[in-house]
Each structure stands twice: as C-alpha cells, then as structure tokens.
PDB file of C-alpha atoms in Angstrom:
ATOM      1  CA  MET C   1      33.172 -17.933   6.546  1.00 97.00           C
ATOM      2  CA  SER C   2      32.170 -14.405   5.479  1.00 98.00           C
ATOM      3  CA  ILE C   3      32.587 -13.080   8.988  1.00 97.00           C
ATOM      4  CA  ALA C   4      35.941 -14.880   9.357  1.00 97.00           C
ATOM      5  CA  CYS C   5      37.182 -13.209   6.179  1.00 97.00           C
ATOM      6  CA  ALA C   6      35.933  -9.838   7.275  1.00 97.00           C
ATOM      7  CA  VAL C   7      37.647 -10.089  10.682  1.00 97.00           C
ATOM      8  CA  ALA C   8      40.904 -11.470   9.269  1.00 95.00           C
ATOM      9  CA  LEU C   9      41.412  -8.860   6.576  1.00 95.00           C
ATOM     10  CA  PRO C  10      42.696  -5.956   8.778  1.00 93.00           C
ATOM     11  CA  PHE C  11      45.243  -8.251  10.378  1.00 92.00           C
ATOM     12  CA  LEU C  12      46.801  -9.079   7.065  1.00 91.00           C
ATOM     13  CA  GLU C  13      47.751  -5.508   6.338  1.00 84.00           C
ATOM     14  CA  GLY C  14      51.448  -4.763   6.696  1.00 76.00           C
ATOM     15  CA  THR C  15      52.305  -8.458   6.884  1.00 81.00           C
ATOM     16  CA  ALA C  16      53.869 -11.038   4.497  1.00 73.00           C
ATOM     17  CA  TRP C  17      50.251 -12.116   3.621  1.00 76.00           C
ATOM     18  CA  GLU C  18      49.384  -8.705   2.246  1.00 80.00           C
ATOM     19  CA  GLY C  19      48.875  -8.940  -1.531  1.00 85.00           C
ATOM     20  CA  LEU C  20      47.203 -11.858  -3.302  1.00 89.00           C
ATOM     21  CA  ALA C  21      46.125 -13.525  -0.011  1.00 91.00           C
ATOM     22  CA  SER C  22      44.504 -10.326   1.288  1.00 92.00           C
ATOM     23  CA  ILE C  23      42.686  -9.855  -2.069  1.00 95.00           C
ATOM     24  CA  LEU C  24      41.310 -13.383  -1.774  1.00 95.00           C
ATOM     25  CA  VAL C  25      40.272 -12.816   1.870  1.00 96.00           C
ATOM     26  CA  LYS C  26      38.636  -9.479   1.060  1.00 96.00           C
ATOM     27  CA  THR C  27      36.769 -11.005  -1.894  1.00 97.00           C
ATOM     28  CA  GLY C  28      35.607 -13.909   0.304  1.00 97.00           C
ATOM     29  CA  ALA C  29      33.940 -11.582   2.794  1.00 98.00           C
ATOM     30  CA  VAL C  30      31.159 -10.553   0.379  1.00 98.00           C
ATOM     31  CA  GLY C  31      31.659 -13.606  -1.870  1.00 98.00           C
ATOM     32  CA  PHE C  32      30.480 -15.908   0.934  1.00 98.00           C
ATOM     33  CA  LEU C  33      27.484 -13.574   1.505  1.00 98.00           C
ATOM     34  CA  ALA C  34      26.586 -14.208  -2.091  1.00 98.00           C
ATOM     35  CA  LEU C  35      26.876 -17.947  -1.580  1.00 98.00           C
ATOM     36  CA  TYR C  36      24.727 -17.645   1.560  1.00 97.00           C
ATOM     37  CA  ALA C  37      22.071 -15.794  -0.428  1.00 97.00           C
ATOM     38  CA  ALA C  38      22.162 -18.294  -3.257  1.00 96.00           C
ATOM     39  CA  GLN C  39      21.736 -21.201  -0.888  1.00 95.00           C
ATOM     40  CA  ARG C  40      18.912 -19.609   1.136  1.00 94.00           C
ATOM     41  CA  THR C  41      16.758 -18.126  -1.593  1.00 93.00           C
ATOM     42  CA  ARG C  42      14.999 -19.323  -4.735  1.00 89.00           C
ATOM     43  CA  GLY C  43      13.728 -17.818  -7.908  1.00 87.00           C
ATOM     44  CA  LEU C  44      14.907 -15.336 -10.633  1.00 84.00           C
ATOM     45  CA  ARG C  45      14.177 -12.389  -8.508  1.00 85.00           C
ATOM     46  CA  ALA C  46      16.412 -13.585  -5.709  1.00 92.00           C
ATOM     47  CA  GLY C  47      18.984 -14.561  -8.325  1.00 95.00           C
ATOM     48  CA  LEU C  48      19.227 -10.910  -9.284  1.00 96.00           C
ATOM     49  CA  PHE C  49      20.220 -10.089  -5.659  1.00 97.00           C
ATOM     50  CA  VAL C  50      22.870 -12.842  -5.666  1.00 97.00           C
ATOM     51  CA  VAL C  51      24.277 -11.246  -8.853  1.00 98.00           C
ATOM     52  CA  ALA C  52      24.503  -7.887  -7.031  1.00 98.00           C
ATOM     53  CA  LEU C  53      26.416  -9.428  -4.192  1.00 98.00           C
ATOM     54  CA  ALA C  54      28.684 -11.345  -6.539  1.00 98.00           C
ATOM     55  CA  LEU C  55      29.498  -8.239  -8.475  1.00 98.00           C
ATOM     56  CA  GLY C  56      30.253  -6.440  -5.270  1.00 98.00           C
ATOM     57  CA  ALA C  57      32.710  -9.239  -4.343  1.00 98.00           C
ATOM     58  CA  THR C  58      34.222  -8.870  -7.830  1.00 98.00           C
ATOM     59  CA  GLY C  59      34.574  -5.136  -7.225  1.00 98.00           C
ATOM     60  CA  ASP C  60      36.392  -5.854  -3.973  1.00 97.00           C
ATOM     61  CA  ALA C  61      38.988  -7.796  -5.888  1.00 96.00           C
ATOM     62  CA  LEU C  62      39.295  -5.488  -8.970  1.00 97.00           C
ATOM     63  CA  ILE C  63      39.563  -2.254  -6.921  1.00 96.00           C
ATOM     64  CA  GLU C  64      42.890  -3.545  -5.504  1.00 92.00           C
ATOM     65  CA  LEU C  65      44.150  -3.764  -9.035  1.00 93.00           C
ATOM     66  CA  SER C  66      42.442  -0.812 -10.774  1.00 96.00           C
ATOM     67  CA  PHE C  67      40.247   1.827  -9.177  1.00 95.00           C
ATOM     68  CA  VAL C  68      38.333   2.241 -12.450  1.00 96.00           C
ATOM     69  CA  ALA C  69      37.719  -1.466 -12.914  1.00 97.00           C
ATOM     70  CA  GLY C  70      36.603  -1.929  -9.344  1.00 97.00           C
ATOM     71  CA  GLY C  71      34.319   1.132  -9.638  1.00 97.00           C
ATOM     72  CA  ALA C  72      32.710  -0.284 -12.845  1.00 98.00           C
ATOM     73  CA  ALA C  73      31.985  -3.622 -10.993  1.00 98.00           C
ATOM     74  CA  PHE C  74      30.395  -1.779  -8.089  1.00 98.00           C
ATOM     75  CA  ALA C  75      28.326   0.340 -10.444  1.00 98.00           C
ATOM     76  CA  ALA C  76      27.059  -2.826 -12.148  1.00 98.00           C
ATOM     77  CA  SER C  77      26.368  -4.275  -8.651  1.00 98.00           C
ATOM     78  CA  HIS C  78      24.291  -1.188  -7.767  1.00 98.00           C
ATOM     79  CA  VAL C  79      22.292  -1.432 -11.049  1.00 98.00           C
ATOM     80  CA  ALA C  80      21.464  -5.094 -10.332  1.00 98.00           C
ATOM     81  CA  ALA C  81      20.504  -4.197  -6.747  1.00 98.00           C
ATOM     82  CA  ILE C  82      18.256  -1.378  -8.097  1.00 98.00           C
ATOM     83  CA  LEU C  83      16.501  -3.696 -10.448  1.00 97.00           C
ATOM     84  CA  PHE C  84      16.001  -6.249  -7.632  1.00 97.00           C
ATOM     85  CA  TYR C  85      14.619  -3.695  -5.161  1.00 97.00           C
ATOM     86  CA  ARG C  86      12.214  -2.258  -7.675  1.00 95.00           C
ATOM     87  CA  ARG C  87      10.410  -5.582  -7.675  1.00 95.00           C
ATOM     88  CA  TYR C  88       9.671  -5.072  -3.945  1.00 95.00           C
ATOM     89  CA  LEU C  89       8.613  -1.463  -3.754  1.00 93.00           C
ATOM     90  CA  ARG C  90       6.377  -0.392  -0.890  1.00 90.00           C
ATOM     91  CA  PRO C  91       2.825  -0.094  -2.155  1.00 86.00           C
ATOM     92  CA  GLU C  92       2.312   3.264  -0.511  1.00 82.00           C
ATOM     93  CA  MET C  93       4.864   5.892   0.570  1.00 83.00           C
ATOM     94  CA  SER C  94       4.255   8.962   2.652  1.00 86.00           C
ATOM     95  CA  THR C  95       5.131  12.477   1.370  1.00 88.00           C
ATOM     96  CA  VAL C  96       7.935  12.580   3.866  1.00 89.00           C
ATOM     97  CA  THR C  97       9.379   9.322   2.569  1.00 87.00           C
ATOM     98  CA  SER C  98       9.072  10.410  -0.952  1.00 91.00           C
ATOM     99  CA  TRP C  99      10.950  13.669  -0.298  1.00 94.00           C
ATOM    100  CA  ALA C 100      13.561  11.929   1.728  1.00 93.00           C
ATOM    101  CA  ALA C 101      14.201   9.557  -1.168  1.00 95.00           C
ATOM    102  CA  VAL C 102      14.669  12.468  -3.552  1.00 96.00           C
ATOM    103  CA  LEU C 103      16.934  14.277  -1.147  1.00 97.00           C
ATOM    104  CA  LEU C 104      19.025  11.093  -0.666  1.00 96.00           C
ATOM    105  CA  PHE C 105      19.353  10.579  -4.402  1.00 97.00           C
ATOM    106  CA  LEU C 106      20.575  14.101  -4.914  1.00 97.00           C
ATOM    107  CA  THR C 107      22.797  14.179  -1.897  1.00 98.00           C
ATOM    108  CA  VAL C 108      24.854  11.184  -2.661  1.00 98.00           C
ATOM    109  CA  PRO C 109      26.407  12.193  -6.018  1.00 98.00           C
ATOM    110  CA  ILE C 110      26.705  15.863  -4.935  1.00 98.00           C
ATOM    111  CA  ALA C 111      28.569  14.920  -1.768  1.00 97.00           C
ATOM    112  CA  SER C 112      30.614  12.457  -3.618  1.00 97.00           C
ATOM    113  CA  TRP C 113      31.777  15.214  -6.008  1.00 97.00           C
ATOM    114  CA  LEU C 114      32.511  17.647  -3.193  1.00 97.00           C
ATOM    115  CA  LEU C 115      34.630  15.050  -1.449  1.00 96.00           C
ATOM    116  CA  SER C 116      36.556  13.861  -4.565  1.00 96.00           C
ATOM    117  CA  ARG C 117      36.298  16.747  -7.093  1.00 96.00           C
ATOM    118  CA  ASP C 118      36.068  13.975  -9.682  1.00 96.00           C
ATOM    119  CA  TRP C 119      33.240  13.838 -12.152  1.00 96.00           C
ATOM    120  CA  ALA C 120      33.750  10.096 -12.831  1.00 97.00           C
ATOM    121  CA  VAL C 121      33.219   9.517  -9.108  1.00 97.00           C
ATOM    122  CA  ALA C 122      30.042  11.685  -9.243  1.00 97.00           C
ATOM    123  CA  LEU C 123      28.679   9.625 -12.118  1.00 98.00           C
ATOM    124  CA  TYR C 124      29.398   6.362 -10.249  1.00 98.00           C
ATOM    125  CA  ALA C 125      27.692   7.844  -7.169  1.00 98.00           C
ATOM    126  CA  ILE C 126      24.417   8.231  -9.207  1.00 98.00           C
ATOM    127  CA  THR C 127      24.239   4.421  -9.161  1.00 98.00           C
ATOM    128  CA  LEU C 128      25.294   4.390  -5.455  1.00 98.00           C
ATOM    129  CA  GLY C 129      22.507   6.839  -4.563  1.00 98.00           C
ATOM    130  CA  GLY C 130      20.050   4.953  -6.721  1.00 98.00           C
ATOM    131  CA  MET C 131      20.811   1.782  -4.823  1.00 98.00           C
ATOM    132  CA  ALA C 132      20.428   3.420  -1.490  1.00 98.00           C
ATOM    133  CA  VAL C 133      17.130   5.018  -2.379  1.00 97.00           C
ATOM    134  CA  ALA C 134      15.817   1.709  -3.915  1.00 97.00           C
ATOM    135  CA  ALA C 135      16.688  -0.145  -0.742  1.00 97.00           C
ATOM    136  CA  TRP C 136      15.123   2.520   1.470  1.00 94.00           C
ATOM    137  CA  VAL C 137      11.748   2.594  -0.407  1.00 95.00           C
ATOM    138  CA  SER C 138      11.597  -1.257  -0.724  1.00 96.00           C
ATOM    139  CA  LEU C 139       9.592  -3.666   1.397  1.00 95.00           C
ATOM    140  CA  PHE C 140      12.811  -4.873   3.180  1.00 97.00           C
ATOM    141  CA  PRO C 141      13.244  -3.658   6.774  1.00 96.00           C
ATOM    142  CA  ARG C 142      14.903  -0.193   6.859  1.00 94.00           C
ATOM    143  CA  TRP C 143      16.648  -0.882  10.104  1.00 94.00           C
ATOM    144  CA  ARG C 144      18.613  -3.537   8.291  1.00 96.00           C
ATOM    145  CA  VAL C 145      18.611  -3.220   4.558  1.00 98.00           C
ATOM    146  CA  GLY C 146      18.108   0.535   4.493  1.00 96.00           C
ATOM    147  CA  LEU C 147      20.709   1.047   7.181  1.00 98.00           C
ATOM    148  CA  GLY C 148      23.092  -1.274   5.408  1.00 98.00           C
ATOM    149  CA  ALA C 149      22.731   0.768   2.171  1.00 98.00           C
ATOM    150  CA  LEU C 150      23.470   3.997   4.062  1.00 98.00           C
ATOM    151  CA  LEU C 151      26.515   2.412   5.628  1.00 98.00           C
ATOM    152  CA  PHE C 152      27.766   1.443   2.070  1.00 98.00           C
ATOM    153  CA  VAL C 153      27.309   5.090   1.035  1.00 98.00           C
ATOM    154  CA  LEU C 154      29.268   6.293   4.118  1.00 98.00           C
ATOM    155  CA  SER C 155      32.090   3.816   3.299  1.00 98.00           C
ATOM    156  CA  ASP C 156      32.351   5.112  -0.207  1.00 98.00           C
ATOM    157  CA  TRP C 157      32.310   8.742   0.950  1.00 97.00           C
ATOM    158  CA  LEU C 158      35.279   7.946   3.164  1.00 97.00           C
ATOM    159  CA  ILE C 159      37.047   6.522   0.122  1.00 97.00           C
ATOM    160  CA  PHE C 160      36.244   9.576  -1.911  1.00 97.00           C
ATOM    161  CA  SER C 161      37.608  11.855   0.805  1.00 95.00           C
ATOM    162  CA  ARG C 162      41.108  10.413   0.022  1.00 94.00           C
ATOM    163  CA  LEU C 163      40.914  11.786  -3.543  1.00 94.00           C
ATOM    164  CA  GLY C 164      39.883  15.367  -2.886  1.00 92.00           C
ATOM    165  CA  PRO C 165      40.702  18.351  -0.793  1.00 91.00           C
ATOM    166  CA  VAL C 166      38.843  17.250   2.401  1.00 84.00           C
ATOM    167  CA  ASP C 167      41.198  15.422   4.766  1.00 84.00           C
ATOM    168  CA  LEU C 168      39.229  13.197   7.098  1.00 91.00           C
ATOM    169  CA  ALA C 169      42.155  11.264   8.462  1.00 89.00           C
ATOM    170  CA  PRO C 170      42.245   8.959  10.396  1.00 92.00           C
ATOM    171  CA  LEU C 171      38.642   8.140   9.762  1.00 95.00           C
ATOM    172  CA  PRO C 172      39.068   6.467   6.348  1.00 95.00           C
ATOM    173  CA  ASP C 173      41.724   4.137   7.592  1.00 93.00           C
ATOM    174  CA  LEU C 174      39.571   3.122  10.597  1.00 95.00           C
ATOM    175  CA  LEU C 175      36.048   2.991   9.164  1.00 97.00           C
ATOM    176  CA  ILE C 176      36.043   2.202   5.437  1.00 97.00           C
ATOM    177  CA  TRP C 177      36.134  -1.574   5.839  1.00 97.00           C
ATOM    178  CA  PRO C 178      33.911  -1.856   8.926  1.00 97.00           C
ATOM    179  CA  THR C 179      31.139   0.350   7.495  1.00 98.00           C
ATOM    180  CA  TYR C 180      31.313  -1.397   4.130  1.00 98.00           C
ATOM    181  CA  TYR C 181      31.243  -4.924   5.420  1.00 98.00           C
ATOM    182  CA  VAL C 182      28.582  -4.346   8.091  1.00 98.00           C
ATOM    183  CA  GLY C 183      26.517  -2.572   5.446  1.00 98.00           C
ATOM    184  CA  GLN C 184      26.836  -5.570   3.101  1.00 98.00           C
ATOM    185  CA  MET C 185      26.111  -7.988   5.962  1.00 98.00           C
ATOM    186  CA  LEU C 186      22.955  -6.171   7.029  1.00 98.00           C
ATOM    187  CA  ILE C 187      21.779  -5.985   3.411  1.00 98.00           C
ATOM    188  CA  ALA C 188      22.443  -9.642   2.755  1.00 98.00           C
ATOM    189  CA  THR C 189      20.875 -11.040   5.880  1.00 97.00           C
ATOM    190  CA  GLY C 190      17.972  -8.598   5.798  1.00 97.00           C
ATOM    191  CA  VAL C 191      17.000  -9.473   2.221  1.00 98.00           C
ATOM    192  CA  VAL C 192      17.424 -13.218   2.610  1.00 97.00           C
ATOM    193  CA  GLN C 193      15.456 -13.511   5.808  1.00 96.00           C
ATOM    194  CA  THR C 194      12.619 -11.341   4.468  1.00 96.00           C
ATOM    195  CA  LEU C 195      12.405 -13.262   1.260  1.00 95.00           C
ATOM    196  CA  ARG C 196      12.202 -16.532   3.221  1.00 90.00           C
ATOM    197  CA  ARG C 197       9.385 -14.970   5.324  1.00 88.00           C
ATOM    198  CA  PHE C 198       7.556 -13.922   2.148  1.00 83.00           C
ATOM    199  CA  ARG C 199       7.846 -17.458   0.830  1.00 75.00           C
ATOM    200  CA  ARG C 200       6.351 -18.954   3.995  1.00 64.00           C
TER     201      ARG C 200
END
C-alpha cells in the first residue's frame, strides 16, 4: 500500500484529484510504512521508531497546508529518530567515521541556510543533520538506513533551493518526491529487518 501511494502521487498532480485526495495519498505513503513497522516490530524502542515514521507522515500532510506546521512535525520526527538511533550506537567508531559524522552534522544546516537564506530553515536543519548522523553511526546497515537518511537530506535541500537564490530547476520538481520516499522506504525496511534479526 505504501508503494502504491508513492507511485500514484505524481499522477494526481494537475488532475481533478489534486487537493484532499492527493494529501491523503501522500500521507499514506509513509503512513503505511509506519503501520508496517508497528506490525513487524515489538518493544518500546521500536515504538519510538514507529512514532518517528508517524510524525513524518503527519508532516507530509501538514506541509501541504502550512510550511511551518509541516516543518515542526518533521523536526519532531527527527528528534524521535535521533532518540531511537542513540539506543543502537556502534560500540566502536573509527576516527574517519567520527570526523565524517561531525562534518555531516555541520554541513546539513550550513548548506540548508545557503540554499534558503532562512534562519528558521537552518534551525530545522540541525534536527535533520542530527537524524542523518545518528542513523549513520548506528548499528543499522549504512547502505540502507544511512543511505536513506542522506536521501532524506537531499530531498530537503531540493525543497530549500526553492526558497533562496539558487535555482536548481528542474531538479526539485523531478527529484524531491522520489528521493524523499525512497529514503524513507530504505530507512523503514532497513530498521525493521535489522530489529527482527536482532530479536532472533
């Protein structure tokens, strides 16, 4: 159902279904990922991850009505994700990994401000960068969860480019939704399957 919603959404744009129907479909894309995570995991720790996905789905709906309200929901989602990933940190990290994490955390808000020239966006991007770093240094597979978090960052950067002086057209129109959804899908499936393996 999640994939069906994700694939259907672009086809609703510019049609009579654009509006409430497209908001429901957009919300369903990540909302069904939250249901998938809730059904396939157990425990309070996993519940925190489900909350992060649910807040992301809420952000998808709210951002169509208010950019600020949607951003607040996504910020809350990132905070929940950070708290979740912190419970699964890698026991040992190389110097290269540690410096890469610091660089990523600094780069995300700085690049977000340069693209948008908006301090509120830069503040939000602190939570975005924190989420990406927490995912990258967690025990979850980087080629799925870490990559998914980086795709989430890329999607937001494309959104921010619409607000500031940097014109990246037509990339935002083409890539915002695919990078965001694929990122969320990689994160959700990577976390769920890893948690199930831990449990076994």
